[in-house]
Short mmCIF file of C-alpha atoms in Angstrom, two decimals:
data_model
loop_
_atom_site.label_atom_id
_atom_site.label_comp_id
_atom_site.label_asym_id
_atom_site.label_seq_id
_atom_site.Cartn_x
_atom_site.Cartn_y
_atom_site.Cartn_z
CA UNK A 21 6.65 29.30 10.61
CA UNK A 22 8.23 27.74 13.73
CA UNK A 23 5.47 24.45 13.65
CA UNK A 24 6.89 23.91 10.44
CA UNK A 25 10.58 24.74 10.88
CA UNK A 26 10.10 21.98 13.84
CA UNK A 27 8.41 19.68 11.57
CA UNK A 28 11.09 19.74 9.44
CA UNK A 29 13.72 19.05 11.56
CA UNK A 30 11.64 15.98 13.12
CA UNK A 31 11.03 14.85 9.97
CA UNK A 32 14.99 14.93 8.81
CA UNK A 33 15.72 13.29 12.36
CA UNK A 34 13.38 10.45 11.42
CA UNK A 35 15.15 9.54 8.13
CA UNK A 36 18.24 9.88 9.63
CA UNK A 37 18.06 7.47 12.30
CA UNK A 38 17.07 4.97 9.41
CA UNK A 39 19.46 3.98 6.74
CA UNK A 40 16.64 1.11 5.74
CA UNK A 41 14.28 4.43 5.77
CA UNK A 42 16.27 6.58 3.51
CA UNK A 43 17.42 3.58 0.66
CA UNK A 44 13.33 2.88 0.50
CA UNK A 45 12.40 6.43 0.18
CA UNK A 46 15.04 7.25 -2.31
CA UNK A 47 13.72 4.10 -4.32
CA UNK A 48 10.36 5.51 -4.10
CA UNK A 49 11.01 8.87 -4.86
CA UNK A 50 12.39 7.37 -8.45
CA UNK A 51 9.19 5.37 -8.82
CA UNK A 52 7.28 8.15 -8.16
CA UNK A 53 8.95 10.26 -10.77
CA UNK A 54 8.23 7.22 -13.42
CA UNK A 55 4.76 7.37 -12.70
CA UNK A 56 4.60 10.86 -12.92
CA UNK A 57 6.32 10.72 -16.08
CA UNK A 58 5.22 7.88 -17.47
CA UNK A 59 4.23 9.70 -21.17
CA UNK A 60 7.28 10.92 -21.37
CA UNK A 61 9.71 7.77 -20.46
CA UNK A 62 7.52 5.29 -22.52
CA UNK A 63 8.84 5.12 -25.99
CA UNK A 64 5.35 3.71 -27.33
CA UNK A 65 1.61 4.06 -26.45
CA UNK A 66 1.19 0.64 -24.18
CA UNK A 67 -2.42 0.23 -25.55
CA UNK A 68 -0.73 0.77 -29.14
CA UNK A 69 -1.00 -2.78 -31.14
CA UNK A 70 1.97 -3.01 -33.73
CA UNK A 71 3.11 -5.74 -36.30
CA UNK A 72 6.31 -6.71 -34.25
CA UNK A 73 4.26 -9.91 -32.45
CA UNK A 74 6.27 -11.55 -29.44
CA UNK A 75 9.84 -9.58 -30.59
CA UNK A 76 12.62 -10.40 -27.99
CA UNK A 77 14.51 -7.75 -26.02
CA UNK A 78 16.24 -5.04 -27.66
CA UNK A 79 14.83 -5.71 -31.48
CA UNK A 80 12.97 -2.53 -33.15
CA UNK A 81 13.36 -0.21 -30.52
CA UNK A 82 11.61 -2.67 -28.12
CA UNK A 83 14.00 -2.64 -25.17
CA UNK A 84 12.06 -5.34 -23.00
CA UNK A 85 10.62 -7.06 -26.26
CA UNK A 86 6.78 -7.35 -27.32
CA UNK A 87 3.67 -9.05 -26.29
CA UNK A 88 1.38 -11.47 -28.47
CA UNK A 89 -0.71 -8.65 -29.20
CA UNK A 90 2.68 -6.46 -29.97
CA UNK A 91 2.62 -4.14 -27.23
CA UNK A 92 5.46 -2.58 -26.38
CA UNK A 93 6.22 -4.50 -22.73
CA UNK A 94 8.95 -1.71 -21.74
CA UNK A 95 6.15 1.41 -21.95
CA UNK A 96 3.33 -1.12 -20.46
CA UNK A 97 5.45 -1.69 -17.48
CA UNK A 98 6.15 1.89 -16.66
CA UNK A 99 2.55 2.48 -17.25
CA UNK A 100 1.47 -0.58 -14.90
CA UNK A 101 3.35 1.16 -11.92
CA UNK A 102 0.65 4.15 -12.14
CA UNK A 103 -1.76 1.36 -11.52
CA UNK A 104 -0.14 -0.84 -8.86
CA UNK A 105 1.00 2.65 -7.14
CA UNK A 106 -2.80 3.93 -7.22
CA UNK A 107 -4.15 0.72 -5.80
CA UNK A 108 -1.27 -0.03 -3.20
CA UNK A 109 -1.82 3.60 -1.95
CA UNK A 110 -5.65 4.30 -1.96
CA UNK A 111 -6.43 0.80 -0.69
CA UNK A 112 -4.24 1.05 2.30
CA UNK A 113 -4.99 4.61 3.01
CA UNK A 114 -8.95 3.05 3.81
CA UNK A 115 -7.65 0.54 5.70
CA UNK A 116 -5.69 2.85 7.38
CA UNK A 117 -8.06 5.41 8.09
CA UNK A 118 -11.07 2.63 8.83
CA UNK A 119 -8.79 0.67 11.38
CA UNK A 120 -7.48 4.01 13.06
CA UNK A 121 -10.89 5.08 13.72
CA UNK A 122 -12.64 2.21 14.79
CA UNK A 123 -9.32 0.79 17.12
CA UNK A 124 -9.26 4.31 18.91
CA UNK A 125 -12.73 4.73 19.32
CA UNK A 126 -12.86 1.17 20.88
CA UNK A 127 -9.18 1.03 23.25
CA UNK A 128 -10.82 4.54 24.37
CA UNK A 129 -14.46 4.05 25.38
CA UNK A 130 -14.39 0.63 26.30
CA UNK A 131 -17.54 -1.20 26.84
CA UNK A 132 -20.22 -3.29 24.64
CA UNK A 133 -18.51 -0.77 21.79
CA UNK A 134 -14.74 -2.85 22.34
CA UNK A 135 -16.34 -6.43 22.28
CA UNK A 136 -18.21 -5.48 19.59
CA UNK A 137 -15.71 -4.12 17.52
CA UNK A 138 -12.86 -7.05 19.15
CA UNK A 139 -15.15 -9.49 17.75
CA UNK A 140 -15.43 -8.14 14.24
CA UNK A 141 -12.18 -7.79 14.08
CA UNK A 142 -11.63 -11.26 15.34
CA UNK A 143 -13.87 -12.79 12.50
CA UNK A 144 -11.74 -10.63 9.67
CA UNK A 145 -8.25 -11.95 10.82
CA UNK A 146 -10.22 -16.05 11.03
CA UNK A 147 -11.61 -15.60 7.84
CA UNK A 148 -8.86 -16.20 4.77
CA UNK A 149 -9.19 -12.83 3.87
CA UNK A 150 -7.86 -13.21 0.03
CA UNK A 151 -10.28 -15.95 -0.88
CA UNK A 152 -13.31 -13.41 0.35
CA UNK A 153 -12.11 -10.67 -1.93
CA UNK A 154 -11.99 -13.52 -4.22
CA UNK A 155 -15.61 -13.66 -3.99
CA UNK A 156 -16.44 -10.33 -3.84
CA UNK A 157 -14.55 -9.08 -6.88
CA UNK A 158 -16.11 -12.35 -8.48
CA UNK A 159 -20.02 -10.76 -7.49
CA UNK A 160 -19.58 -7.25 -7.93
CA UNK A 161 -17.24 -6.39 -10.75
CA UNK A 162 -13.23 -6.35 -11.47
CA UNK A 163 -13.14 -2.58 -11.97
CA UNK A 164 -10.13 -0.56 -10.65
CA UNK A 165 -12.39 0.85 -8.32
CA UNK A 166 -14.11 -1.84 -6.58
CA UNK A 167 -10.34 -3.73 -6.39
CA UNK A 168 -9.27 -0.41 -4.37
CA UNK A 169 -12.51 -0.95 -2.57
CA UNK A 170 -12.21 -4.59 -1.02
CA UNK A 171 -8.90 -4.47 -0.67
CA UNK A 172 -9.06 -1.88 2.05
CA UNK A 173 -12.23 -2.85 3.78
CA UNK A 174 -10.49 -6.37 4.33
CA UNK A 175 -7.66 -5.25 5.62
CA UNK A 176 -8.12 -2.98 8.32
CA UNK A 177 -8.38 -5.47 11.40
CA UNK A 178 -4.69 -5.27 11.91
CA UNK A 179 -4.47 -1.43 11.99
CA UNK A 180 -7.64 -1.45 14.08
CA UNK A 181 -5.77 -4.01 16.78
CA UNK A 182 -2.92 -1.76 16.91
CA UNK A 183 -4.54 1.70 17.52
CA UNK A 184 -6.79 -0.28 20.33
CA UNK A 185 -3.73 -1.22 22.27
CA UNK A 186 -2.58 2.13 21.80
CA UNK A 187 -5.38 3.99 22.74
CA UNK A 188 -5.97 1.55 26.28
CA UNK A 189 -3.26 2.77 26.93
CA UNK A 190 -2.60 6.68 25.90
CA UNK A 191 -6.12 6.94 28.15
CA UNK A 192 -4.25 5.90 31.51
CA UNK A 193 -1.65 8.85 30.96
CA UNK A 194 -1.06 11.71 33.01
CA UNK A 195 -1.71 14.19 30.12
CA UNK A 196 -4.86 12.87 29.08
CA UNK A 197 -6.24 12.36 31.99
CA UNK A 198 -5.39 16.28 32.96
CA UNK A 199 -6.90 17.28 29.86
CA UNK A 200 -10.27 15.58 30.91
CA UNK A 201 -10.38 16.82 34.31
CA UNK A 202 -9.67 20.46 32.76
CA UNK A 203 -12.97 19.98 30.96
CA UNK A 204 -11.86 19.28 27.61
CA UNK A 205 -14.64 16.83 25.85
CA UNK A 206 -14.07 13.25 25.10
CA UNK A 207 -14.15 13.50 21.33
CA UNK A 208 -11.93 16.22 21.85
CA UNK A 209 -9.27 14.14 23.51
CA UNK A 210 -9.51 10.96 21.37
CA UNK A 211 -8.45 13.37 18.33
CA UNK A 212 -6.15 15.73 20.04
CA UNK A 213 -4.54 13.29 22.30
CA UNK A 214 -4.90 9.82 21.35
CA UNK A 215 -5.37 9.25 18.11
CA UNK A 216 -1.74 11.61 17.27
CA UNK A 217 0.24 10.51 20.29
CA UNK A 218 -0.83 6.39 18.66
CA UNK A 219 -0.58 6.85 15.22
CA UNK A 220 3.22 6.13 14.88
CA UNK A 221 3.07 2.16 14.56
CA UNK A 222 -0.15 2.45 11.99
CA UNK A 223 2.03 5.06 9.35
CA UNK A 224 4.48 1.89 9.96
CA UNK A 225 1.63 -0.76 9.19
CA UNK A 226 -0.28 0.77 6.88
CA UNK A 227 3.32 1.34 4.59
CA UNK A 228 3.68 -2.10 4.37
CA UNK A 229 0.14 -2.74 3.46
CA UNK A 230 0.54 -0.73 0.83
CA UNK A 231 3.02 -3.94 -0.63
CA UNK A 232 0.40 -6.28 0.34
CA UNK A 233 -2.45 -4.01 -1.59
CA UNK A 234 -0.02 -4.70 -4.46
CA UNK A 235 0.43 -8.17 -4.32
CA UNK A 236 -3.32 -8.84 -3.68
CA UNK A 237 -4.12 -6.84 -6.85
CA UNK A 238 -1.61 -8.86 -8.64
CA UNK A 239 -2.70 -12.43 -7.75
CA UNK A 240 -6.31 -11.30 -8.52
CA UNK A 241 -4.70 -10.10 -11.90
CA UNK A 242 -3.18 -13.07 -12.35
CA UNK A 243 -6.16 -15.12 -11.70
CA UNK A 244 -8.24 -13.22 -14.14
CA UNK A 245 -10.09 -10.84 -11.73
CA UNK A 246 -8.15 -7.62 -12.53
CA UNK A 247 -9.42 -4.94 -14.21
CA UNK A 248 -9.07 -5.53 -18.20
CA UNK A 249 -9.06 -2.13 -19.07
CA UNK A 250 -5.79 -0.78 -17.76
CA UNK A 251 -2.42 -1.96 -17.17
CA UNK A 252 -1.27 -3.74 -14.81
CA UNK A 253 1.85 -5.68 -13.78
CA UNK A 254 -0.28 -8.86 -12.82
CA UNK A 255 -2.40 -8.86 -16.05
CA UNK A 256 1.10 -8.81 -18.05
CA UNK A 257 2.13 -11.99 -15.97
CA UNK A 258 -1.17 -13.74 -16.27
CA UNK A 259 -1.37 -12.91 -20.37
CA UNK A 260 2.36 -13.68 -20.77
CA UNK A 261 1.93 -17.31 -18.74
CA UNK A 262 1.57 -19.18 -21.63
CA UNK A 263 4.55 -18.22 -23.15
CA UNK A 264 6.44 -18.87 -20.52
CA UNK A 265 8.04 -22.11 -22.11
CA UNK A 266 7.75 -20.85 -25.56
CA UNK A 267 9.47 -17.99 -27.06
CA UNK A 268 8.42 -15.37 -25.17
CA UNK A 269 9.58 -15.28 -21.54
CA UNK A 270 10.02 -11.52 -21.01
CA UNK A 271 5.75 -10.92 -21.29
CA UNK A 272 6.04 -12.25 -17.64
CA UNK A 273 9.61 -11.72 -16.54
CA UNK A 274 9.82 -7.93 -16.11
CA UNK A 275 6.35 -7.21 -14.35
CA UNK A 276 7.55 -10.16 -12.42
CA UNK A 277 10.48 -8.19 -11.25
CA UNK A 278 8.65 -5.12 -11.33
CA UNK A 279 6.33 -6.02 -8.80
CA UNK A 280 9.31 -7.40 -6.28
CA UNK A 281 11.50 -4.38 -6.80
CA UNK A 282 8.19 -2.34 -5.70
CA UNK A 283 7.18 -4.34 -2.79
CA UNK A 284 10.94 -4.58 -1.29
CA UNK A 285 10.90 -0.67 -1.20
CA UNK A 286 7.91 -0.28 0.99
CA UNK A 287 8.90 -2.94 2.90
CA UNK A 288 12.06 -0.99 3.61
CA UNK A 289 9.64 1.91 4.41
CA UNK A 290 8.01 0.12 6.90
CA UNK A 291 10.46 -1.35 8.72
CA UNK A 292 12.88 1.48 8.62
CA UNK A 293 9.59 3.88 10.24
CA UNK A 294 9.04 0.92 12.32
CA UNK A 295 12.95 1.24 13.58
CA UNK A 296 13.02 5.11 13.83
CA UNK A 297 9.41 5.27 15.49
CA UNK A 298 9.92 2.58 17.61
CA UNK A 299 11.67 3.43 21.19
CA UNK A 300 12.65 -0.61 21.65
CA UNK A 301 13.67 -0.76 18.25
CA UNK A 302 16.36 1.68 18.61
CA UNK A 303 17.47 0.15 21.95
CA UNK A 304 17.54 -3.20 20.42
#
């Protein structure tokens, strides 16, 4: 009861010392309750296909207008933020998790294990890392899945460079090192020490990867490659492109601004947990 009394208050703290941090997470916490409900603040099915073809804004109930195929653009958007929220979240939690992992193992062993895993990282951040998931998506499939999937094994190298620094140098502190003269196994200490004492700048990383997941997922959208079968904010820009100079600029327009309103709040995230996790930050 006290741990999480303490967590609490810690957790309050953090927001507080934030004002970036709390506008961004009182953003998201009304994007989250759109997703959740979605079915209930759509005011048509977004797959549904009526008779009102490319109606403007605010005709026939349609508040954001219709698509060629007369979809209902107002329920497909609030829909599409289930799927950009699912992808943004899942494919940076990987690279999260894969970077952590691999970044602490190799700042805190050392050896042929840190070259090795230096150099792969080294190759990831040369290579343009969009045009390979490019290719990938291209070979294996634009399914929901496998776009969750490439996303977050390309984009770990980052998280992986920061945990490495961080774990070089939790190892050379007087805590760890008393907890590995007491005895206490290596494994042990990289997840009871390290890995929790250097996880601070990767919630702060990985937050803001969750905007680049988005925007990846949207340009492959908008290029074709997205996953036909569900909606998303880049597949409404890259089916409403064509009417862009005709009469039907709102097919493009409100994912459009969908898509920057979503980004800018976990970039506010991440920078305001970069400013309230950061010691230097607060100095500054």
């Amino acid at each position: 009861m006290e741990k999480a009394k303490a967590f609490w208050q810690r957790l309050c703290k953090l927001v507080a010392a934030s004002g970036q941090l709390r506008l961004g997470l009182a953003l998201f916490a009304v994007v989250l309750l759109v997703v959740i409900f979605a079915p209930i603040l759509a005011p048509f099915d977004p797959y549904y296909m009526s008779d009102d073809l490319l109606v403007s804004p605010g005709t026939n109930n349609h508040w954001m207008g219709t698509n060629n195929m007369g979809q209902d653009i107002l329920s497909m958007v609030i829909f599409g933020s289930r799927t950009s929220l699912a992808i943004g979240m899942i494919s940076a939690l990987i690279s999260g998790v894969i970077g952590t992992l691999l970044g602490a193992y190799a700042g805190f062993y050392g050896g042929k294990l840190d070259k090795c895993v230096a150099e792969v990282t080294n190759i990831f951040l040369m290579i343009p890392t969009f045009f390979l998931i490019l290719i990938i998506v291209a070979l294996f499939g634009s399914n929901m899945v496998n776009v969750m999937l490439v996303i977050g094994l390309t984009s770990w190298p980052s998280n992986a460079r920061m945990m490495r620094v961080q774990a070089m140098s939790l190892k050379e502190r007087t805590f760890v090192k008393s907890a590995t003269a007491m005895g206490e196994s290596r494994p042990r200490v990289l997840f009871k020490y390290i890995i929790p004492n250097g996880l601070f700048p990767i919630v702060a990383n990985t937050t803001m990867d969750v905007a680049k997941a988005i925007l990846t997922e949207a340009s492959l959208s908008f290029l074709g490659l997205g996953d036909p079968n569900v909606v998303s904010w880049g597949q409404m820009i890259f089916d409403g492109k064509q009417y862009l100079s005709a009469n039907g600029w709102w097919m493009s327009t409100f994912a459009g601004l969908a898509i920057v309103f979503i980004v800018l709040i976990f970039y506010l995230i991440g920078d305001g947990l970069n400013f309230a996790l950061n010691p230097k930050m607060k100095k500054i």
